[in-house]
């Protein structure tokens, strides 16, 4: 399984965003991860659809929008129109997560569903078949630079098997505290889309940091446990 690296611009210099995006895409990153926070679902406020629209004109990279907002259903049109490729919302933020997936698809985007560390996998079990991606948060959302929560490894592994058992296709994205070391742990568990903010933008050599996070390709063997 080929690993996709998604640098989070949350750790970039917002005064030079275009250059900061170019820096990571030129270094081989496939996705650009955009953290949208509303000051309610999480304490801080970050960026909105206007920024996505400006970035869209500037890059052909996949724009991976992570909505950390209440009532995500109210934001889908703006982000799709702005040029998002993937829209990921939190299962904790809406009463009708399946309808949100349908709406994202109608708007022509890929749909991701994120779950917080404290939310059980059962909350997304019925969504796996229709979602394009499940985002397992490996920190509590809200800030860059937090410590990876090791106990999430079992959850990633369980999701990997759930997808396998359902004989469906669904990417497993992880977000929070990912660096060269934790990358290896999550990739072994089956994660294939790796978000990293501080480990990439904080590195002296960005291309090296991306390659370290990508690591060696891991071959997963099917088994029945
Ligand atoms: C956290 C955000 C992350 C954040 C990750 O709420 O969703 O995308 O930027 O930052 P690092 O990689 O520094 O933990
Ligand atoms: Zn994120």
CSV table of C-alpha atoms and ligand atoms in Angstrom, one decimal:
chain,number,residue,atom,x,y,z
A,1,UNK,CA,0.0,0.0,0.0
A,2,UNK,CA,1.5,3.3,-1.1
A,3,UNK,CA,1.5,6.0,1.7
A,4,UNK,CA,0.1,9.4,0.9
A,5,UNK,CA,1.6,12.3,2.9
A,6,UNK,CA,-0.6,15.3,3.8
A,7,UNK,CA,1.3,18.2,5.3
A,8,UNK,CA,-0.9,20.3,7.5
A,9,UNK,CA,-0.6,24.0,6.7
A,10,UNK,CA,-1.7,24.7,10.3
A,11,UNK,CA,2.0,24.7,11.1
A,12,UNK,CA,2.9,26.9,8.1
A,13,UNK,CA,3.6,30.6,8.1
A,14,UNK,CA,0.2,32.0,7.2
A,15,UNK,CA,1.8,35.2,5.9
A,16,UNK,CA,3.5,33.2,3.1
A,17,UNK,CA,0.9,30.5,2.5
A,18,UNK,CA,1.5,30.1,-1.2
A,19,UNK,CA,5.2,29.6,-0.7
A,20,UNK,CA,4.6,27.2,2.2
A,21,UNK,CA,2.3,25.1,0.0
A,22,UNK,CA,4.8,25.0,-2.8
A,23,UNK,CA,7.5,24.0,-0.4
A,24,UNK,CA,5.7,20.7,0.5
A,25,UNK,CA,4.3,19.9,-2.9
A,26,UNK,CA,7.7,20.4,-4.6
A,27,UNK,CA,9.1,18.1,-2.0
A,28,UNK,CA,6.7,15.3,-3.0
A,29,UNK,CA,3.6,15.7,-0.8
A,30,UNK,CA,0.4,14.5,-2.6
A,31,UNK,CA,-2.1,16.2,-0.4
A,32,UNK,CA,-2.3,19.6,1.3
A,33,UNK,CA,-4.2,19.3,4.6
A,34,UNK,CA,-6.3,22.3,5.5
A,35,UNK,CA,-7.4,22.5,9.1
A,36,UNK,CA,-10.7,24.5,9.4
A,37,UNK,CA,-11.6,25.4,13.0
A,38,UNK,CA,-14.7,27.3,14.1
A,39,UNK,CA,-13.9,28.3,17.7
A,40,UNK,CA,-16.8,26.1,18.9
A,41,UNK,CA,-16.1,22.5,18.0
A,42,UNK,CA,-12.5,23.3,19.0
A,43,UNK,CA,-11.4,26.4,20.8
A,44,UNK,CA,-9.4,28.2,18.0
A,45,UNK,CA,-10.5,29.8,14.8
A,46,UNK,CA,-8.3,29.2,11.7
A,47,UNK,CA,-9.1,29.5,8.1
A,48,UNK,CA,-12.2,29.4,5.9
A,49,UNK,CA,-13.3,28.6,2.3
A,50,UNK,CA,-11.8,31.9,1.0
A,51,UNK,CA,-8.3,30.6,1.7
A,52,UNK,CA,-9.1,27.3,0.0
A,53,UNK,CA,-10.3,29.3,-3.0
A,54,UNK,CA,-7.0,31.2,-3.2
A,55,UNK,CA,-4.9,28.0,-2.8
A,56,UNK,CA,-6.9,26.2,-5.5
A,57,UNK,CA,-5.7,28.7,-8.1
A,58,UNK,CA,-2.2,28.2,-7.0
A,59,UNK,CA,-1.8,24.4,-6.7
A,60,UNK,CA,-2.9,21.2,-8.3
A,61,UNK,CA,-2.3,19.1,-5.2
A,62,UNK,CA,-5.2,17.4,-3.6
A,63,UNK,CA,-6.8,19.8,-1.1
A,64,UNK,CA,-7.7,17.7,1.9
A,65,UNK,CA,-10.1,19.9,4.0
A,66,UNK,CA,-10.5,18.8,7.6
A,67,UNK,CA,-13.6,20.5,9.1
A,68,UNK,CA,-13.4,20.9,12.8
A,69,UNK,CA,-16.7,22.7,12.9
A,70,UNK,CA,-20.2,22.3,14.4
A,71,UNK,CA,-23.0,21.7,11.9
A,72,UNK,CA,-20.6,20.8,9.0
A,73,UNK,CA,-23.7,20.5,6.7
A,74,UNK,CA,-23.9,24.3,6.5
A,75,UNK,CA,-20.3,24.6,5.2
A,76,UNK,CA,-20.2,22.0,2.4
A,77,UNK,CA,-21.3,24.1,-0.5
A,78,UNK,CA,-18.7,26.9,0.2
A,79,UNK,CA,-15.8,24.5,0.5
A,80,UNK,CA,-16.8,22.4,-2.5
A,81,UNK,CA,-17.2,25.6,-4.6
A,82,UNK,CA,-13.8,26.8,-3.3
A,83,UNK,CA,-12.2,23.8,-4.9
A,84,UNK,CA,-11.8,21.3,-2.0
A,85,UNK,CA,-11.1,17.7,-3.3
A,86,UNK,CA,-11.8,15.9,-0.1
A,87,UNK,CA,-14.1,17.2,2.7
A,88,UNK,CA,-13.8,15.5,6.0
A,89,UNK,CA,-16.2,16.3,8.8
A,90,UNK,CA,-16.4,15.1,12.4
A,91,UNK,CA,-18.9,12.4,13.3
A,92,UNK,CA,-19.4,14.2,16.7
A,93,UNK,CA,-20.4,17.4,15.0
A,94,UNK,CA,-23.6,16.4,13.2
A,95,UNK,CA,-26.7,14.3,13.9
A,96,UNK,CA,-26.9,13.1,10.4
A,97,UNK,CA,-23.4,12.0,9.3
A,98,UNK,CA,-24.6,9.7,6.5
A,99,UNK,CA,-26.6,12.6,5.0
A,100,UNK,CA,-23.4,14.7,5.1
A,101,UNK,CA,-21.6,12.0,3.2
A,102,UNK,CA,-24.3,12.0,0.5
A,103,UNK,CA,-24.2,15.8,0.3
A,104,UNK,CA,-20.4,15.9,-0.1
A,105,UNK,CA,-20.7,13.3,-2.9
A,106,UNK,CA,-23.5,15.3,-4.6
A,107,UNK,CA,-21.1,18.3,-4.6
A,108,UNK,CA,-18.5,16.2,-6.5
A,109,UNK,CA,-16.0,15.8,-3.6
A,110,UNK,CA,-14.6,12.8,-1.8
A,111,UNK,CA,-16.1,12.4,1.7
A,112,UNK,CA,-14.1,11.7,4.8
A,113,UNK,CA,-15.4,11.1,8.4
A,114,UNK,CA,-13.2,12.0,11.3
A,115,UNK,CA,-13.4,10.6,14.8
A,116,UNK,CA,-12.0,12.0,18.0
A,117,UNK,CA,-9.8,9.9,20.3
A,118,UNK,CA,-12.7,9.5,22.8
A,119,UNK,CA,-15.2,8.3,20.2
A,120,UNK,CA,-15.6,4.6,19.7
A,121,UNK,CA,-15.2,3.1,16.2
A,122,UNK,CA,-18.8,2.0,16.4
A,123,UNK,CA,-19.8,5.6,15.7
A,124,UNK,CA,-18.5,5.2,12.1
A,125,UNK,CA,-19.1,1.5,11.5
A,126,UNK,CA,-22.3,2.2,9.4
A,127,UNK,CA,-20.5,4.9,7.4
A,128,UNK,CA,-17.4,3.0,6.3
A,129,UNK,CA,-19.1,1.5,3.2
A,130,UNK,CA,-20.1,4.9,1.8
A,131,UNK,CA,-17.2,7.1,3.0
A,132,UNK,CA,-14.0,7.4,0.9
A,133,UNK,CA,-11.9,7.9,4.0
A,134,UNK,CA,-12.0,7.6,7.8
A,135,UNK,CA,-9.8,10.0,9.7
A,136,UNK,CA,-8.7,8.6,13.1
A,137,UNK,CA,-7.5,11.5,15.3
A,138,UNK,CA,-4.4,10.6,17.1
A,139,UNK,CA,-4.5,13.8,19.2
A,140,UNK,CA,-7.6,15.7,20.5
A,141,UNK,CA,-8.3,18.2,17.7
A,142,UNK,CA,-7.6,21.9,18.1
A,143,UNK,CA,-3.8,22.4,18.0
A,144,UNK,CA,-0.7,21.4,16.2
A,145,UNK,CA,2.3,20.0,18.0
A,146,UNK,CA,0.6,17.8,20.4
A,147,UNK,CA,1.8,14.3,21.5
A,148,UNK,CA,0.7,11.2,19.6
A,149,UNK,CA,-1.8,9.1,21.7
A,150,UNK,CA,-0.4,5.6,21.5
A,151,UNK,CA,-3.7,4.0,22.6
A,152,UNK,CA,-5.1,4.9,19.1
A,153,UNK,CA,-3.0,2.2,17.5
A,154,UNK,CA,-5.5,-0.5,18.3
A,155,UNK,CA,-8.3,1.6,16.9
A,156,UNK,CA,-6.4,2.0,13.6
A,157,UNK,CA,-5.8,-1.8,13.5
A,158,UNK,CA,-9.5,-2.5,14.2
A,159,UNK,CA,-10.6,-0.1,11.5
A,160,UNK,CA,-8.2,-1.8,9.0
A,161,UNK,CA,-9.8,-5.2,9.7
A,162,UNK,CA,-13.3,-3.7,9.6
A,163,UNK,CA,-12.7,-2.4,6.1
A,164,UNK,CA,-11.2,-5.7,5.1
A,165,UNK,CA,-14.1,-7.7,6.4
A,166,UNK,CA,-16.6,-5.5,4.6
A,167,UNK,CA,-14.6,-6.0,1.4
A,168,UNK,CA,-14.9,-2.3,0.7
A,169,UNK,CA,-12.3,0.4,-0.2
A,170,UNK,CA,-11.7,3.1,2.3
A,171,UNK,CA,-8.6,5.1,3.1
A,172,UNK,CA,-7.4,5.4,6.7
A,173,UNK,CA,-6.0,8.8,7.5
A,174,UNK,CA,-4.3,9.7,10.8
A,175,UNK,CA,-3.8,13.1,12.1
A,176,UNK,CA,-1.9,14.4,15.2
A,177,UNK,CA,1.6,13.8,16.5
A,178,UNK,CA,2.8,12.1,13.3
A,179,UNK,CA,6.6,12.1,12.8
A,180,UNK,CA,9.1,9.6,11.4
A,181,UNK,CA,8.8,7.4,14.5
A,182,UNK,CA,5.0,7.4,15.0
A,183,UNK,CA,4.5,7.1,11.2
A,184,UNK,CA,6.0,3.6,11.3
A,185,UNK,CA,3.6,2.5,14.0
A,186,UNK,CA,0.5,3.8,12.3
A,187,UNK,CA,1.5,2.5,8.9
A,188,UNK,CA,2.0,-1.0,10.4
A,189,UNK,CA,-1.6,-0.8,11.7
A,190,UNK,CA,-2.9,0.0,8.2
A,191,UNK,CA,-3.0,3.8,8.0
A,192,UNK,CA,-2.3,5.0,4.4
A,193,UNK,CA,-2.9,8.8,4.5
A,194,UNK,CA,-0.6,10.5,7.0
A,195,UNK,CA,-1.1,14.1,8.1
A,196,UNK,CA,1.8,15.9,9.7
A,197,UNK,CA,2.1,19.6,10.6
A,198,UNK,CA,4.9,20.4,13.0
A,199,UNK,CA,7.1,17.4,12.0
A,200,UNK,CA,7.2,18.7,8.4
A,201,UNK,CA,7.0,22.5,8.7
A,202,UNK,CA,9.3,22.5,11.7
A,203,UNK,CA,12.0,20.4,9.9
A,204,UNK,CA,15.2,22.0,8.5
A,205,UNK,CA,14.9,19.7,5.5
A,206,UNK,CA,11.2,19.4,4.5
A,207,UNK,CA,11.8,16.9,1.7
A,208,UNK,CA,13.7,14.6,4.1
A,209,UNK,CA,10.9,14.9,6.7
A,210,UNK,CA,8.3,14.0,4.1
A,211,UNK,CA,10.3,11.0,3.0
A,212,UNK,CA,10.9,9.9,6.6
A,213,UNK,CA,7.2,10.0,7.3
A,214,UNK,CA,6.4,8.1,4.0
A,215,UNK,CA,8.8,5.4,5.0
A,216,UNK,CA,9.2,2.1,3.2
A,217,UNK,CA,6.2,0.5,1.6
A,218,UNK,CA,4.4,-1.9,4.0
A,219,UNK,CA,2.9,-5.1,2.6
A,220,UNK,CA,-0.1,-6.1,4.7
A,221,UNK,CA,-1.0,-9.8,4.8
A,222,UNK,CA,-4.5,-10.9,5.1
A,223,UNK,CA,-5.3,-12.9,8.1
A,224,UNK,CA,-8.3,-14.0,10.1
A,225,UNK,CA,-7.8,-12.7,13.7
B,1,LIG,C1,-5.1,19.1,14.9
B,1,LIG,C2,-5.1,19.2,13.4
B,1,LIG,C3,-3.9,18.7,12.8
B,1,LIG,C4,-2.6,19.4,13.2
B,1,LIG,C5,-1.6,18.3,13.3
B,1,LIG,O1,-6.3,19.6,15.4
B,1,LIG,O2,-6.2,18.5,12.9
B,1,LIG,O3,-4.0,18.5,11.4
B,1,LIG,O4,-2.2,20.3,12.3
B,1,LIG,O5,-0.4,18.9,13.8
B,1,LIG,P1,0.8,18.0,14.2
B,1,LIG,O6,1.3,17.1,13.1
B,1,LIG,O7,1.8,19.0,14.6
B,1,LIG,O8,0.3,17.2,15.4
B,2,LIG,ZN1,-6.2,18.0,10.7
